XYZ file of C-alpha atoms in Angstrom:
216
model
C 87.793 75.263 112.219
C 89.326 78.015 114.206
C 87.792 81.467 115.118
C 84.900 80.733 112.376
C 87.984 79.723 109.564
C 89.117 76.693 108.321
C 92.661 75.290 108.785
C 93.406 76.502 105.460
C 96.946 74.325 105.132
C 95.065 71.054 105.903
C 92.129 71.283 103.809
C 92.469 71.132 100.250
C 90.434 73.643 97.882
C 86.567 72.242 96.795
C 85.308 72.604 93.293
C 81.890 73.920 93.189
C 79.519 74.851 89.641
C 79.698 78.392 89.054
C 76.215 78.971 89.021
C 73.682 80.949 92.219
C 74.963 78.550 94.741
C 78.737 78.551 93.674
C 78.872 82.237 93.655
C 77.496 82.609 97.267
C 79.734 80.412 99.121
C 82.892 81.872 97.180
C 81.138 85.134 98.807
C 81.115 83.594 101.683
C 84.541 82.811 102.121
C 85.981 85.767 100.441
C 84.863 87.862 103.372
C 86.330 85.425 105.701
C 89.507 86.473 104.239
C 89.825 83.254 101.845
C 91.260 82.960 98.367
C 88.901 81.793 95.336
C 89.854 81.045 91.902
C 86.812 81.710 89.032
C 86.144 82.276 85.711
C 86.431 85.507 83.569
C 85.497 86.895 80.188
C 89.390 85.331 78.876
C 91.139 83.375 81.734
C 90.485 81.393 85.291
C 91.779 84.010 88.013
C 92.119 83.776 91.803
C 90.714 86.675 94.059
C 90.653 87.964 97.698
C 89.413 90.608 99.174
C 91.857 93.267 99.693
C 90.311 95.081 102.414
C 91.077 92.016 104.690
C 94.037 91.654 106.688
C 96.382 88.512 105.494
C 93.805 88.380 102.237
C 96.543 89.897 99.269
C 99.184 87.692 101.214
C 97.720 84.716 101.123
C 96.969 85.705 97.150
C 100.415 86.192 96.724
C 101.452 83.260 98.387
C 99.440 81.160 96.053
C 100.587 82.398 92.794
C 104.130 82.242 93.924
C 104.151 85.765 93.174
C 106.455 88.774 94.374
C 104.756 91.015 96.508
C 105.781 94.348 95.072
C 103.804 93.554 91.457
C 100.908 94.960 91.124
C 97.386 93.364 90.969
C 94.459 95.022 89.363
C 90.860 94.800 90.724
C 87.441 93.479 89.181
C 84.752 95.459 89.817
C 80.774 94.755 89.980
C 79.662 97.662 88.057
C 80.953 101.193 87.125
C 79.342 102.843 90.171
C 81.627 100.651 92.372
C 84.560 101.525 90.145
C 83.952 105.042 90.605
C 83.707 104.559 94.665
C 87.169 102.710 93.970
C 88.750 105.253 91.938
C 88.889 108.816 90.467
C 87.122 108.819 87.306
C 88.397 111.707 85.194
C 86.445 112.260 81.413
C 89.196 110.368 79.744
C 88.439 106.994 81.817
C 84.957 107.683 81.874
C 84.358 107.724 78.148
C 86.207 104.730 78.017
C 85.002 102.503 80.410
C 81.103 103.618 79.181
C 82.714 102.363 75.260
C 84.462 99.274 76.512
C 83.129 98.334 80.021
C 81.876 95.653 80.058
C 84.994 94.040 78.181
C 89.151 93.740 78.037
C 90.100 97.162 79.099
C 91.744 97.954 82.612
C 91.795 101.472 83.621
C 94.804 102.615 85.715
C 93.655 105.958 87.753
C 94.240 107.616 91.221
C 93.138 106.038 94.190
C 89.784 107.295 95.878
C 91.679 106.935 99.292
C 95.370 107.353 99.423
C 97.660 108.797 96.989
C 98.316 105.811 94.605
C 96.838 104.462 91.715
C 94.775 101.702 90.940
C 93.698 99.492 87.689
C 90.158 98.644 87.022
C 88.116 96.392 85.141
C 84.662 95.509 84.568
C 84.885 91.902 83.417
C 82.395 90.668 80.428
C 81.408 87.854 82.698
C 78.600 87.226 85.073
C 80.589 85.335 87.709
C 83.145 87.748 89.163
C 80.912 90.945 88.287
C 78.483 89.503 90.821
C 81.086 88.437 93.471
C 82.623 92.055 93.780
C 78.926 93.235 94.032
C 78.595 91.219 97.010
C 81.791 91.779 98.686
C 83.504 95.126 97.167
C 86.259 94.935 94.491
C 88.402 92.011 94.196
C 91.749 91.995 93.784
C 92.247 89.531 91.083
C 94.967 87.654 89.195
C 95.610 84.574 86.676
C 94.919 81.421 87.892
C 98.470 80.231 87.796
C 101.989 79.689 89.294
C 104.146 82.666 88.191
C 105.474 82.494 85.055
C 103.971 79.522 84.179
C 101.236 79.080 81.626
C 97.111 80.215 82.524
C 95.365 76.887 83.877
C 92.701 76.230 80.947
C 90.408 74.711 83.161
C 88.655 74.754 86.763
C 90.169 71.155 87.613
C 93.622 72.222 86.080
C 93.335 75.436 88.451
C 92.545 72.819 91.344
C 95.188 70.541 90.553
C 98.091 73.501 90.424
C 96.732 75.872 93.411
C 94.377 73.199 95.295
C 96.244 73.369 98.364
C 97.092 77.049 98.282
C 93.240 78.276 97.514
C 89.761 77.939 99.182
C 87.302 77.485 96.522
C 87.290 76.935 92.609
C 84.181 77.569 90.677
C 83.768 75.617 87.778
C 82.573 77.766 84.900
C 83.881 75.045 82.069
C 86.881 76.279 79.735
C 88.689 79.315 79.816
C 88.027 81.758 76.865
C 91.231 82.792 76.122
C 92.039 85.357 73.912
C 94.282 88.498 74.244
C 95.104 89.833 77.568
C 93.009 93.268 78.067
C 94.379 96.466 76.972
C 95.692 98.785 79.930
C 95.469 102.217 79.541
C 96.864 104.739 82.101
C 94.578 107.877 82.881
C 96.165 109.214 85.774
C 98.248 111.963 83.649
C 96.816 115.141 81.555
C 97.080 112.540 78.548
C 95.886 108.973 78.511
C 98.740 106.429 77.598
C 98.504 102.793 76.444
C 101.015 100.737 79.338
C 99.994 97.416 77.325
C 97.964 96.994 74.072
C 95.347 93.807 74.363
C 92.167 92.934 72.568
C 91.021 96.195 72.222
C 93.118 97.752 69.719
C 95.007 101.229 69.694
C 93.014 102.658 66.996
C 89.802 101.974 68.686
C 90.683 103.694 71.787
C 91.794 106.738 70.051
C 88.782 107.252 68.378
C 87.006 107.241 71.401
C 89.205 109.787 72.894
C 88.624 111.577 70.119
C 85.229 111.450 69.698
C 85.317 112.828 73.394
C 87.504 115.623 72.812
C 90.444 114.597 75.044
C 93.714 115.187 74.185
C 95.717 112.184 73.868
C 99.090 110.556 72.146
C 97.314 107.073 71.722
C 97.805 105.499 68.633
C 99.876 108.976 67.417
């Protein structure tokens, strides 16, 4: 170990339970810049810490995964997402009707003038990693383009040498990837539909009084 780090290109990736003691050493080496794969509410993902130097490289490196493509964070709670980024009425009525759930949130940056999707995951594991260390910038657990790995030793045995840590939270979900809704604009847009549907989304726009084209 080197200035309090691993040699990271020697030492393939440990599989720990997700469970109390899982979840703090994937903590742990998350804010020594190190890349963990762990389960979510629909598939196995792999997250850093973006505020670290080398951390979304080393992310990217893993998946095999252009740089210039966007990753989304998970977030702890809707507090942090808030500190994260700026929460208009449009992506604060939904994210209190779908948060906890499938429903990333594209808004403005809190610092700098970009934009940024959030989600609060329906899963205890990452929500109480980004508690601990600050949003995580999160993706599938999986070679680009290539199918999600369904399990925590199929994540190990396609990114084991590229990642830290895999928590074992049994099988993946699955399901529909989550909607993505952009509320940076005067009107919310839908950029992908998911699990939640259109029509549920507009009615809660509605309900709130926003103007909106979703579902129209």
């Amino acid at each position: 170990m080197a200035d309090g780090r691993r040699d990271r290109e020697r030492v393939r990736a440990r599989l720990l339970p997700d469970g109390p003691s899982g979840r703090a050493e994937a903590v742990r080496v998350l804010r020594a810049g190190g890349v963990v794969a762990l389960p979510t509410d629909t598939v196995y993902g792999i997250a850093a810490d973006p505020s670290l130097p080398g951390a979304l490289e080393r992310l990217f490196a893993a998946k095999r995964r252009p740089p210039e493509k966007a990753i989304g964070l998970l977030v702890g709670s809707v507090e942090q997402a808030a500190e994260a980024g700026r929460f208009g009425p449009a992506a604060r009525a939904l994210a209190d009707a779908f948060w906890p759930g499938g429903l990333t949130i594209v808004v403005r940056a809190r610092d700098g003038p970009g934009t940024v999707g959030l989600r609060l995951p329906d899963h205890p594991c990452p929500r109480t990693i980004a508690a601990a260390v600050g949003p995580l910038s999160t993706t599938s657990a999986n070679l680009s383009g290539e199918p999600e790995a369904p399990d925590a030793p199929e994540v190990l045995a396609l990114l084991g040498d590229a990642i830290d840590l895999v928590l074992d939270g049994g099988p993946a979900h699955g399901g529909p990837a989550s909607a993505v809704v952009d509320c940076t604009g005067r009107r919310p847009r839908v950029l992908r539909a998911g699990v939640i549907t259109v029509d549920r989304l507009a009615a809660v726009l509605d309900a709130a009084a926003i103007e909106h084209g979703v579902g129209r």
